[in-house]
Short mmCIF file of C-alpha atoms and ligand atoms in Angstrom, two decimals:
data_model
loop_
_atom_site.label_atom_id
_atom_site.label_comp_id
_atom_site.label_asym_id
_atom_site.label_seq_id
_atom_site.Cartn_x
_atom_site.Cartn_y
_atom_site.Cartn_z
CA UNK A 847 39.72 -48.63 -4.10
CA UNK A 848 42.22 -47.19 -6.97
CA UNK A 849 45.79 -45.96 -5.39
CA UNK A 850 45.92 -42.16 -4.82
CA UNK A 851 47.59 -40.47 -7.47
CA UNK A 852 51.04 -39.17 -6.21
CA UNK A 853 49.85 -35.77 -8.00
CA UNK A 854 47.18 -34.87 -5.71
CA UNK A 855 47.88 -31.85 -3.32
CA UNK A 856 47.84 -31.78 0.04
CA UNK A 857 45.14 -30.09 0.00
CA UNK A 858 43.27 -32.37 -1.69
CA UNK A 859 43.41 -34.97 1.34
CA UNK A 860 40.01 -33.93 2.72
CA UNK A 861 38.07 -36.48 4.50
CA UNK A 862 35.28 -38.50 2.90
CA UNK A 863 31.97 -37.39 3.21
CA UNK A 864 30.48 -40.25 5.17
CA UNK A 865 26.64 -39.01 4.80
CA UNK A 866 27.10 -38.98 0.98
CA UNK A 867 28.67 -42.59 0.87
CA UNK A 868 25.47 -43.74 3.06
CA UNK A 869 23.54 -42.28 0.40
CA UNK A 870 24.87 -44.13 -2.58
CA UNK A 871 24.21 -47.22 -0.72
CA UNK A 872 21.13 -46.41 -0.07
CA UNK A 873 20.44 -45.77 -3.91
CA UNK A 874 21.98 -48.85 -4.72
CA UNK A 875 19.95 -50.83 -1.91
CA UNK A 876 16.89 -49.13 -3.96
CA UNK A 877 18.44 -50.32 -7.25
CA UNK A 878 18.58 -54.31 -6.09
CA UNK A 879 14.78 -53.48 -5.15
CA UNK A 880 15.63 -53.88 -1.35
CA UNK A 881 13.35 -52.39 0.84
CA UNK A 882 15.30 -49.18 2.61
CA UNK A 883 14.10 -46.41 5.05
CA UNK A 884 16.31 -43.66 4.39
CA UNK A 885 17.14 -41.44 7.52
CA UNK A 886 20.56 -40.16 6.05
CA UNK A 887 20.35 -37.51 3.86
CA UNK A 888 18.99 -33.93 5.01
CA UNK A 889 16.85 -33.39 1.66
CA UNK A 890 13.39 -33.30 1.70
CA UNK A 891 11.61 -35.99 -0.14
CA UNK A 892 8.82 -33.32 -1.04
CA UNK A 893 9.59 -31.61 -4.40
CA UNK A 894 9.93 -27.77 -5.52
CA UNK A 895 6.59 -25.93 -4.82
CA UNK A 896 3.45 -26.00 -7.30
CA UNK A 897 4.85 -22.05 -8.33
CA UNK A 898 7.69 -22.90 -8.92
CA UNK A 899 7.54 -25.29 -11.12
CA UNK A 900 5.01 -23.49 -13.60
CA UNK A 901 7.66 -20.87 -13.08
CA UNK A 902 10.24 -23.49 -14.85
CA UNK A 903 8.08 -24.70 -17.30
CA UNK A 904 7.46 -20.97 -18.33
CA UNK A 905 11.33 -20.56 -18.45
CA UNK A 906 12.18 -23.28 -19.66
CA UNK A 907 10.29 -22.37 -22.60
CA UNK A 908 10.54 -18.89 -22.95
CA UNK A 909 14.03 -18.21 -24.33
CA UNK A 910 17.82 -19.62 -24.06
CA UNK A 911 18.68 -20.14 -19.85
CA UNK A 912 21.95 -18.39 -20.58
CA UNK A 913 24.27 -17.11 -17.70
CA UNK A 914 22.65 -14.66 -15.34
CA UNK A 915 24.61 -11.55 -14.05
CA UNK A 916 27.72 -13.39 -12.24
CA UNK A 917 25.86 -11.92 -8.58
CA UNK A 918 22.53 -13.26 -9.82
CA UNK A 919 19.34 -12.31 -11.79
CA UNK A 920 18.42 -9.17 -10.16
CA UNK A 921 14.61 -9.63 -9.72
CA UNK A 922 15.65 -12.85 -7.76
CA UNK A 923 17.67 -10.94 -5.65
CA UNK A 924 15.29 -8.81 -4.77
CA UNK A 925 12.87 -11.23 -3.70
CA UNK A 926 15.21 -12.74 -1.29
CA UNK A 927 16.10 -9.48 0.05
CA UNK A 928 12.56 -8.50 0.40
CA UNK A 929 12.10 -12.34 1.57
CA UNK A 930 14.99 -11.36 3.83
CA UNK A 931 13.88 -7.46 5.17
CA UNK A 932 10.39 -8.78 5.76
CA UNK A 933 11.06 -12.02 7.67
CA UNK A 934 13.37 -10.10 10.30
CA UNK A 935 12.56 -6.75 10.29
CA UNK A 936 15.64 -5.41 8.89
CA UNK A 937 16.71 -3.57 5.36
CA UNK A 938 17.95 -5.63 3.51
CA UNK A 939 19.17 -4.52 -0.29
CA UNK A 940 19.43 -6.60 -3.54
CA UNK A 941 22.80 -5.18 -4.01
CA UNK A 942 24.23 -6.92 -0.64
CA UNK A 943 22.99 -10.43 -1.80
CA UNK A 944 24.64 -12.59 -3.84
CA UNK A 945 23.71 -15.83 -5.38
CA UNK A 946 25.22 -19.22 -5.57
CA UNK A 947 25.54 -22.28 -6.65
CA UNK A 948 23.63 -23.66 -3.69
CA UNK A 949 24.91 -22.54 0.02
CA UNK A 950 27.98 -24.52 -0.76
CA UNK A 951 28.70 -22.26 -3.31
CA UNK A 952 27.77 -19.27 -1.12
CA UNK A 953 29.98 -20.33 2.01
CA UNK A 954 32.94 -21.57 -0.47
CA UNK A 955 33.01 -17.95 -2.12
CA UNK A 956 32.76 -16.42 1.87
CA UNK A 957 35.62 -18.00 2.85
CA UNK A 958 38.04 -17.39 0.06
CA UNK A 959 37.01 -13.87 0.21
CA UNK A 960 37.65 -13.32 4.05
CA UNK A 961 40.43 -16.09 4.77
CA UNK A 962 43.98 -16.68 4.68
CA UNK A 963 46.43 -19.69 5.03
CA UNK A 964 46.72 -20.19 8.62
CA UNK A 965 43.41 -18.09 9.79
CA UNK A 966 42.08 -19.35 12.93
CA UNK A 967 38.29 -20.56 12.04
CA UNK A 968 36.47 -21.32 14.97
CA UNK A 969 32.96 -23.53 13.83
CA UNK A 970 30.64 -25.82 16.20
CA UNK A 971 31.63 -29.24 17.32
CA UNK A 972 29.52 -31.04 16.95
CA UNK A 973 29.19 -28.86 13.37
CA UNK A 974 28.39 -29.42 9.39
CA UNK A 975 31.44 -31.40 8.04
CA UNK A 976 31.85 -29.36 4.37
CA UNK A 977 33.07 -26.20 6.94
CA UNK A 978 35.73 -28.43 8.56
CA UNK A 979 36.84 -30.17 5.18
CA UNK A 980 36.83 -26.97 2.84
CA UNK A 981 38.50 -24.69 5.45
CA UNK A 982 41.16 -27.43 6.09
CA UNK A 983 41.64 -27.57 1.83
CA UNK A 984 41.97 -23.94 1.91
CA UNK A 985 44.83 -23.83 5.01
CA UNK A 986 42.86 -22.22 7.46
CA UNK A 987 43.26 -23.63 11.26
CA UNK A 988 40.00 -24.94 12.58
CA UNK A 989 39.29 -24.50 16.45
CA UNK A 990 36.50 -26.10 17.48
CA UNK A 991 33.82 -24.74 19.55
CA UNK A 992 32.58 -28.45 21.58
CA UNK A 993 28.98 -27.75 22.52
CA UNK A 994 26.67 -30.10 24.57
CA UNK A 995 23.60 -30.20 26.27
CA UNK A 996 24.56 -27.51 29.06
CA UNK A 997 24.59 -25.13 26.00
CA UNK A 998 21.65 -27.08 24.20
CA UNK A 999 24.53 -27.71 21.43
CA UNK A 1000 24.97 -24.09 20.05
CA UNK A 1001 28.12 -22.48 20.79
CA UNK A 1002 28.04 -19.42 23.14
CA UNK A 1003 30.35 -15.28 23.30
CA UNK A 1004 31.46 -17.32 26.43
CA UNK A 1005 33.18 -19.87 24.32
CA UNK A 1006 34.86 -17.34 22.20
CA UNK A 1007 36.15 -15.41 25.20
CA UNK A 1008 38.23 -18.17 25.95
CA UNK A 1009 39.61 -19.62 22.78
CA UNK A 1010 43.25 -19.79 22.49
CA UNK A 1011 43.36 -17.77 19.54
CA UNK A 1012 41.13 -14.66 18.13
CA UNK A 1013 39.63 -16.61 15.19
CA UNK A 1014 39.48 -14.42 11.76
CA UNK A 1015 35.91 -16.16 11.17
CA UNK A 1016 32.96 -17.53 13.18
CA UNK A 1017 30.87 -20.01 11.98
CA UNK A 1018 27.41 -20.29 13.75
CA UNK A 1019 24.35 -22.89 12.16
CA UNK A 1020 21.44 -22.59 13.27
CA UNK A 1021 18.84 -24.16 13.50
CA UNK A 1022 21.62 -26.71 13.51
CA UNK A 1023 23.08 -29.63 11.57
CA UNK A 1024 23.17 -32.18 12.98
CA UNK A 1025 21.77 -31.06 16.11
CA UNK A 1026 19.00 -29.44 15.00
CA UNK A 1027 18.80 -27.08 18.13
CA UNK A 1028 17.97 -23.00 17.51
CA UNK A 1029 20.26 -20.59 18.91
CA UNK A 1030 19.02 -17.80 21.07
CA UNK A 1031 18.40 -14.74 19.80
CA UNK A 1032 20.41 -13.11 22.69
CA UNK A 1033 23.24 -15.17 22.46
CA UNK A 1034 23.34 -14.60 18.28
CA UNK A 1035 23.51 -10.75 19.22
CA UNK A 1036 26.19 -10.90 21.92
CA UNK A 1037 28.01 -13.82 19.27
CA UNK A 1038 27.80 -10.65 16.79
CA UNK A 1039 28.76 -8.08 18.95
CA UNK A 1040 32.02 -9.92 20.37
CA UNK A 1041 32.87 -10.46 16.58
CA UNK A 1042 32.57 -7.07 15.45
CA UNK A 1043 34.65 -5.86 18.70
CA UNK A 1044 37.44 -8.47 17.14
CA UNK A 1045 37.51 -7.74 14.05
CA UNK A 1046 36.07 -11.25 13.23
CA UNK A 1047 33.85 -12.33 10.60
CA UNK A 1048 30.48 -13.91 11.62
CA UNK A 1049 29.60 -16.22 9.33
CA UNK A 1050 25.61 -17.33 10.03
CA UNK A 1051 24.46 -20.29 8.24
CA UNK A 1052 20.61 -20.18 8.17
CA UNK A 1053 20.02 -22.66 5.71
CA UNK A 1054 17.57 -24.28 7.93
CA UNK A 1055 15.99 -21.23 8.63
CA UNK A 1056 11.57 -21.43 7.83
CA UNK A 1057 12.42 -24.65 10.02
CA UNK A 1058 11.17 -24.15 13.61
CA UNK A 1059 9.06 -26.15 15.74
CA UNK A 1060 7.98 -22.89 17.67
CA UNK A 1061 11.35 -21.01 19.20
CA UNK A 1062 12.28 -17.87 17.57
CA UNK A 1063 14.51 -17.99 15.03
CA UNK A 1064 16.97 -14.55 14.67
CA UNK A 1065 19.05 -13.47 11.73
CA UNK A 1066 22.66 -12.64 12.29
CA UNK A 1067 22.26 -9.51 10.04
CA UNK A 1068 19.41 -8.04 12.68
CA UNK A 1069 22.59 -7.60 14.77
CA UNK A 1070 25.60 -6.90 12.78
CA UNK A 1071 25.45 -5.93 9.12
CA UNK A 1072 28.97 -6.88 8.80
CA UNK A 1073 28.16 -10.27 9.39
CA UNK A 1074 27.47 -12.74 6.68
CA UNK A 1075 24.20 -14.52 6.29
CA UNK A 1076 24.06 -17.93 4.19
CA UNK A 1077 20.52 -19.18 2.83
CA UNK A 1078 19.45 -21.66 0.41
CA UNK A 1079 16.73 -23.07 -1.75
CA UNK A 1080 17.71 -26.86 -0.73
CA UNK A 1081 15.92 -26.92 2.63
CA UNK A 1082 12.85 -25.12 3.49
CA UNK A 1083 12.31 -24.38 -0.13
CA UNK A 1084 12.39 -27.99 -0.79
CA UNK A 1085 14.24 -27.41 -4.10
CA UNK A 1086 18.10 -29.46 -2.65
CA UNK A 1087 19.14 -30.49 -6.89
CA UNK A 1088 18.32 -27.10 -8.12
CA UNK A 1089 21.53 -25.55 -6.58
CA UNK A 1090 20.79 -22.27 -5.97
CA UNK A 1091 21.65 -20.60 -2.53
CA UNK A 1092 22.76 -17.28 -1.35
CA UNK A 1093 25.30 -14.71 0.77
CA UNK A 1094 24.16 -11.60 2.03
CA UNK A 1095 27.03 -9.57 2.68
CA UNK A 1096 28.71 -6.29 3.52
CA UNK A 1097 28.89 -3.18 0.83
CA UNK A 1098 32.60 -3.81 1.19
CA UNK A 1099 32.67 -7.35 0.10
CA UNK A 1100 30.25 -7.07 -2.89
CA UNK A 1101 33.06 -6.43 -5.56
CA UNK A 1102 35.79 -9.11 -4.17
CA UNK A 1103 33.09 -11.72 -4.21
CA UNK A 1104 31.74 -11.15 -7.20
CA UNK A 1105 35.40 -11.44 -8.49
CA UNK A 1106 35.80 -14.44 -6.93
CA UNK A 1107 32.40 -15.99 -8.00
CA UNK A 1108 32.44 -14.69 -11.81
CA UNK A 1109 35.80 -17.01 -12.09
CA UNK A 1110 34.34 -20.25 -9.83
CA UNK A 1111 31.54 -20.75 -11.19
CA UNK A 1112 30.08 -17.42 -13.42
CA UNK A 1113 26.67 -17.53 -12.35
CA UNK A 1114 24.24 -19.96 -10.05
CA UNK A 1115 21.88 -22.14 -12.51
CA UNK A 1116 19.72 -19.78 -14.67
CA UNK A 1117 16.50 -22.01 -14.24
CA UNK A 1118 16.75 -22.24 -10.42
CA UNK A 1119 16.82 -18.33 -10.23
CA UNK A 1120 14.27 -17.74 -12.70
CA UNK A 1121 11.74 -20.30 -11.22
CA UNK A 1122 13.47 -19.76 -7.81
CA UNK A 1123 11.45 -16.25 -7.76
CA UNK A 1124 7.83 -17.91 -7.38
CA UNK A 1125 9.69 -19.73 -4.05
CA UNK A 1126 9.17 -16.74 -2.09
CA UNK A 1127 5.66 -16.27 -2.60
CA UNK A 1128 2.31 -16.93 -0.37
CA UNK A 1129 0.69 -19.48 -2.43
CA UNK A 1130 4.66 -21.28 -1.46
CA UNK A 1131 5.05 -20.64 1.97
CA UNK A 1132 1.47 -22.20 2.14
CA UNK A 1133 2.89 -25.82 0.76
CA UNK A 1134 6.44 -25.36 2.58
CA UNK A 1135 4.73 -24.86 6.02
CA UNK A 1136 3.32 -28.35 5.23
CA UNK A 1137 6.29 -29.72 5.09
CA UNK A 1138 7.07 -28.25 8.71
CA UNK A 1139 4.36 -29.63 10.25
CA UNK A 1140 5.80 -33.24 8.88
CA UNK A 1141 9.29 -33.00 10.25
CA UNK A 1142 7.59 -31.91 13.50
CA UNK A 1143 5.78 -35.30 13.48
CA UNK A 1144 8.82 -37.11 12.86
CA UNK A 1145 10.84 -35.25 15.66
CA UNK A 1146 8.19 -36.12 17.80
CA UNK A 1147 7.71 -39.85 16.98
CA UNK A 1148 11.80 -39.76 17.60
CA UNK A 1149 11.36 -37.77 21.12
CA UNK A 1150 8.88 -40.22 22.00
CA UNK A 1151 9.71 -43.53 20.74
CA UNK A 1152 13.97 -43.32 21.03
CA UNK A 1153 14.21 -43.93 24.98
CA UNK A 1154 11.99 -47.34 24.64
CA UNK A 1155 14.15 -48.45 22.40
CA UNK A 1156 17.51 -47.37 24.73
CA UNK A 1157 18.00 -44.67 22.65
CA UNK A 1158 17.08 -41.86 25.37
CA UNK A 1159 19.89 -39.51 25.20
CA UNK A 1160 19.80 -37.07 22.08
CA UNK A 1161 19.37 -33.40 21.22
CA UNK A 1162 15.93 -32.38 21.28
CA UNK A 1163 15.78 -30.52 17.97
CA UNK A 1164 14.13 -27.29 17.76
CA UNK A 1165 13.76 -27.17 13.93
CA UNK A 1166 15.75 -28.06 11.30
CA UNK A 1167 15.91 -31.91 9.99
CA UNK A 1168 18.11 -33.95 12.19
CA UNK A 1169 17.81 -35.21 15.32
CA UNK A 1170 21.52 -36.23 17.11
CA UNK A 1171 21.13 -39.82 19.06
CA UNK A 1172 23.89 -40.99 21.15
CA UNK A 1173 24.88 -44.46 20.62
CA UNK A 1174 27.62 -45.06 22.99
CA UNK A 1175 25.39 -47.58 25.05
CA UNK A 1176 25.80 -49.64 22.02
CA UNK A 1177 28.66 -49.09 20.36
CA UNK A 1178 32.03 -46.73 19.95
CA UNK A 1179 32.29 -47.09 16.41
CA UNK A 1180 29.11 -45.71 14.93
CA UNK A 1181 30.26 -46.19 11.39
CA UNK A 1182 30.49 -49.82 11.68
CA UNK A 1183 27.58 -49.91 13.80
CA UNK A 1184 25.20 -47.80 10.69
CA UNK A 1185 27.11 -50.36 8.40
CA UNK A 1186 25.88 -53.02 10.53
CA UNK A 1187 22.25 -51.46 10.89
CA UNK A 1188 21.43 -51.10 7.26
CA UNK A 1189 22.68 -54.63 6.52
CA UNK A 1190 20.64 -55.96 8.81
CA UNK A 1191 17.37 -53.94 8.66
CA UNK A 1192 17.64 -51.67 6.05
CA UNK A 1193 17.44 -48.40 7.64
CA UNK A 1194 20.22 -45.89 6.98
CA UNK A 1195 21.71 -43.71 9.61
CA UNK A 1196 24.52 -41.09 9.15
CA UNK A 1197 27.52 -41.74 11.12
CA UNK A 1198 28.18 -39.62 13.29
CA UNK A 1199 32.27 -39.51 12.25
CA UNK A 1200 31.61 -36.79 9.61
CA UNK A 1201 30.04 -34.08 12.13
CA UNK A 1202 32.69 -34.35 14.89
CA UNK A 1203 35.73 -36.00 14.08
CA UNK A 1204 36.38 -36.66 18.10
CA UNK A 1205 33.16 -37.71 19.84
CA UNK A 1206 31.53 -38.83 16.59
CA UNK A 1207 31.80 -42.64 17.07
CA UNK A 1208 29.65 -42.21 19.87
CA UNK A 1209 26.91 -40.45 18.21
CA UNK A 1210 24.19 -41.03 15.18
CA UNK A 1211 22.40 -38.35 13.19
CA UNK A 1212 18.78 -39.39 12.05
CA UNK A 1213 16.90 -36.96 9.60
CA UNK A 1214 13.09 -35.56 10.52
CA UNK A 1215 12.33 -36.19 6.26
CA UNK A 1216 10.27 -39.66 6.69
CA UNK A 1217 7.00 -39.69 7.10
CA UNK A 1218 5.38 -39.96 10.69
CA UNK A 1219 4.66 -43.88 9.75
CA UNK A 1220 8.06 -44.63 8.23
CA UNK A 1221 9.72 -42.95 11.19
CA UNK A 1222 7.74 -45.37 13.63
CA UNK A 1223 8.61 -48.31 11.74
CA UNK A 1224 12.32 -47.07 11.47
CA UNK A 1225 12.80 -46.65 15.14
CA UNK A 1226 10.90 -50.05 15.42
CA UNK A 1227 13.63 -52.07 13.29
CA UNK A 1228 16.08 -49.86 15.22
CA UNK A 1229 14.93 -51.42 18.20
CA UNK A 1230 14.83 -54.61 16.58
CA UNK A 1231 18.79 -54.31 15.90
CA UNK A 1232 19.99 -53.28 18.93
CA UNK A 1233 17.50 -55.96 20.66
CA UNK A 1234 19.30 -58.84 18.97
CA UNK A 1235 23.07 -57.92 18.99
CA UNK A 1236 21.86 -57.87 23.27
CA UNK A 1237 20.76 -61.53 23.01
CA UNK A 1238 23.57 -62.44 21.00
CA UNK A 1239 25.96 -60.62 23.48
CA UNK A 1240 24.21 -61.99 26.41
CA UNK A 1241 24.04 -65.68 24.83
C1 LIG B 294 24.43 -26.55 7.58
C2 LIG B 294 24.47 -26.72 6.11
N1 LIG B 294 25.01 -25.75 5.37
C3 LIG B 294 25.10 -25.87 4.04
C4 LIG B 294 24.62 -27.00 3.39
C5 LIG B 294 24.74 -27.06 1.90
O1 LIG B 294 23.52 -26.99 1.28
P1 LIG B 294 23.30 -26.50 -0.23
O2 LIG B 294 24.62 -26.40 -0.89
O3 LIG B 294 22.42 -27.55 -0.84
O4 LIG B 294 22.62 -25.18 -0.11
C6 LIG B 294 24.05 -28.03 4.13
C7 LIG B 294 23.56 -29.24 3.46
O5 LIG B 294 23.15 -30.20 4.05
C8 LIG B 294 23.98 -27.89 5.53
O6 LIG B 294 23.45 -28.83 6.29
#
C-alpha cells in the first residue's frame, strides 16, 4: 500500500469499506477464472426490469440525457410519490421528494442539511457502515444504539430514553442491513413520536423496503412528516449501478437541500430517472416480486441448513438481503477468518468489522442474492471449512 499523503484531512481518515474490498476480490477471483460463490455484496444479481429497460433504450435514443432539474425530473418524482402515497396510505407530494445520486447521495445531502460538527447521531449497532464513516467525516458524534436478539436487532424509544445525550438525528434501517430484521410498526411510531417531542430528526432508511418475507413493513412518514424517508432504485428495483435513489422530506427542508444537492452533484443520472419511471409500474412489481420469492428461498436454505453446519446462532431475517451469522464458535477475528474462507473454498463472506466496529469480529453477514442451489452448496463448503480447521485443531 502507497504512504498516506501528509495532505489528507482528518476527516478523510474514514475506515475502509471491508464489504467493497471482498468484492474486488471476488471480481478478481472471477478474472483468474476461479470458481467463486459470492455472498458479499447486497446487489441483486437480477437486472433492471423488462420496462425499464425499453424505457432506456427509448431515452437513450430520444434526445441529449442532459441534467434534470437539480431535485429531479418531475414526472419521476411523481411516480415515487404516488409509489410512495399508495404503498402506505399517506399523501405524499412530488414537491417533498428529492432525488439522488443513489440513497448514498440521498442520506449524504440529509445529513449536511440537518447536522453540525459535534451533533450527537445516534444509528443501530449492529448498523450500515457508510452512516458511521460519513457522519464521523462530517464531525458529528456517533452513539450507538447496540441491539440484539431481545430487541430482534432493531433499536427501540426505550433505547433513546436512556442515551447519554439527546441525539440531533436518528437513524433507523429497516428492514435492516445487515440484520435483515423489520421493525415494528408500533415501535417506528413511538421512535417518531419521541423524536418529534426532541426536536430530533428521524432519519428512516427504507431502502430495503418491497423486501418482506410476510411482516408488515411501516413508513416513517405514516407517523411523522417531519421525518425523513430514504429509498432507492438499487434494491428492490434491482437497478444497484444506475444510481438513482431518493429523500422525502419536510416543506422546510426542500430549498436547503436542493442548495446543497445542485452544488454536490447537480442532478441524479438523467437515464436512471427517465427509465427509472417504468420501475414503478405493474408489469415491474410483477418481475421484482420474483425476485422476493428468491431471497426467501435463500433465507430459508440459511435458517435451515446454518445450525448443521454449527452455525445456529444468527438473526432470522424478516426481509431484506442479509442474514447476520455469529461466528464466535470459530473464530474472534472474522476478517481473517472470511480471508481464510474464500482462500480455501471460494465463497465470500462480508466481515462483520464494517457493520459494528465492537462485536464485529464475532459476527459474519451472508447475502439472500444466490440462488436456492448456490446457497446450499455455499453453506455446504462452509461446512466443509469449518469441518477441517476442527480436525486440524483437534490433530
Ligand atoms: C442500508 C443501506 N442504505 C443505503 C445503501 C446505499 O445504497 P444506494 O446508494 O445504492 O442506494 C445501502 C447499500 O447497500 C444500504 O444497505
Amino acid at each position: 500500500m502507497s504512504e498516506q499523503s501528509p495532505l489528507l484531512s482528518q476527516r478523510s481518515r474514514v475506515q475502509p469499506f471491508r464489504v467493497m474490498q471482498m468484492l474486488d476480490l471476488v471480481h478478481r477471483r472471477r478474472r483468474e477464472g476461479k470458481s467463486t460463490i459470492m455472498f458479499c455484496a447486497g446487489q441483486p444479481v437480477t437486472g433492471a426490469p423488462e420496462a425499464v429497460l425499453e424505457e432506456a433504450e427509448i431515452a437513450l435514443r430520444s434526445g441529449p440525457l442532459g441534467y434534470t432539474e437539480v431535485v429531479g425530473d418531475r414526472e419521476f418524482r411523481e411516480r415515487i410519490a404516488d409509489w410512495h402515497s399508495a404503498t402506505y396510505g399517506v399523501q405524499t407530494s412530488a414537491d417533498n421528494v428529492i432525488v439522488t445520486t443513489g440513497s448514498s447521495g440521498g442520506f449524504l445531502a440529509a445529513f449536511l442539511a440537518t447536522l453540525d460538527p459535534g451533533d450527537y447521531v445516534a444509528m443501530p449497532a449492529p448498523g450500515y457502515p457508510a452512516y458511521r464513516n460519513i457522519l464521523e467525516a462530517l464531525g458529528a458524534r456517533i452513539l450507538d444504539l447496540r441491539t440484539g436478539a431481545d430487541s430482534r436487532f432493531q433499536p427501540t424509544e426505550k433505547m433513546l430514553r436512556e442515551l447519554e445525550h439527546t441525539p440531533k438525528a436518528v437513524i433507523i434501517t429497516s428492514p435492516g442491513n445487515p440484520t435483515g430484521t423489520i421493525i415494528d410498526p408500533d415501535e417506528l411510531a413511538r421512535i417518531a413520536r419521541w423524536c418529534e417531542a426532541n426536536d430530533c430528526v428521524l432519519i428512516s432508511d427504507e431502502d430495503y423496503h418491497g423486501m418482506s418475507f410476510g411482516r408488515p413493513l411501516a413508513s416513517a412518514r405514516q407517523f411523522s412528516d417531519k421525518a425523513i424517508v430514504v429509498g432507492t432504485l438499487s434494491k428492490y428495483f434491482s437497478m444497484t449501478g444506475w444510481r438513482v435513489g431518493w429523500i422525502i422530506v419536510d416543506d422546510g427542508m426542500v430549498t436547503a437541500i436542493e442548495n446543497l444537492q445542485a452544488s454536490l452533484a447537480l442532478c441524479a443520472p438523467a437515464i436512471g430517472q427517465a427509465a427509472g419511471r417504468a420501475a414503478f409500474t405493474l408489469e415491474a412489481a410483477a418481475e421484482l416480486d420474483g425476485h422476493v420469492e428468491n431471497y426467501r428461498e435463500a433465507r430459508e436454505v440459511f435458517v435451515e441448513q446454518l445450525p448443521a453446519i454449527g452455525l445456529g446462532t444468527f438473526a432470522d431475517p424478516d426481509g431484506g438481503l442479509y442474514i447476520w451469522v455469529d461466528v464466535s464458535a470459530h473464530t474472534d477475528d472474522s476478517e481473517r477468518w472470511a480471508h481464510e474462507l474464500l482462500d480455501a473454498k471460494g465463497v465470500a463472506v462480508a466481515p462483520g468489522v464494517d457493520f459494528d466496529p465492537e462485536q464485529g469480529h464475532r459476527w459474519i453477514r451472508l447475502s439472500l442474492c444466490a440462488s436456492a442451489q448456490e446457497t446450499r452448496e455455499g453453506v455446504r463448503l462452509i461446512g466443509e471449512f469449518i469441518d477441517e480447521r476442527l480436525n486440524v485443531t483437534r490433530n
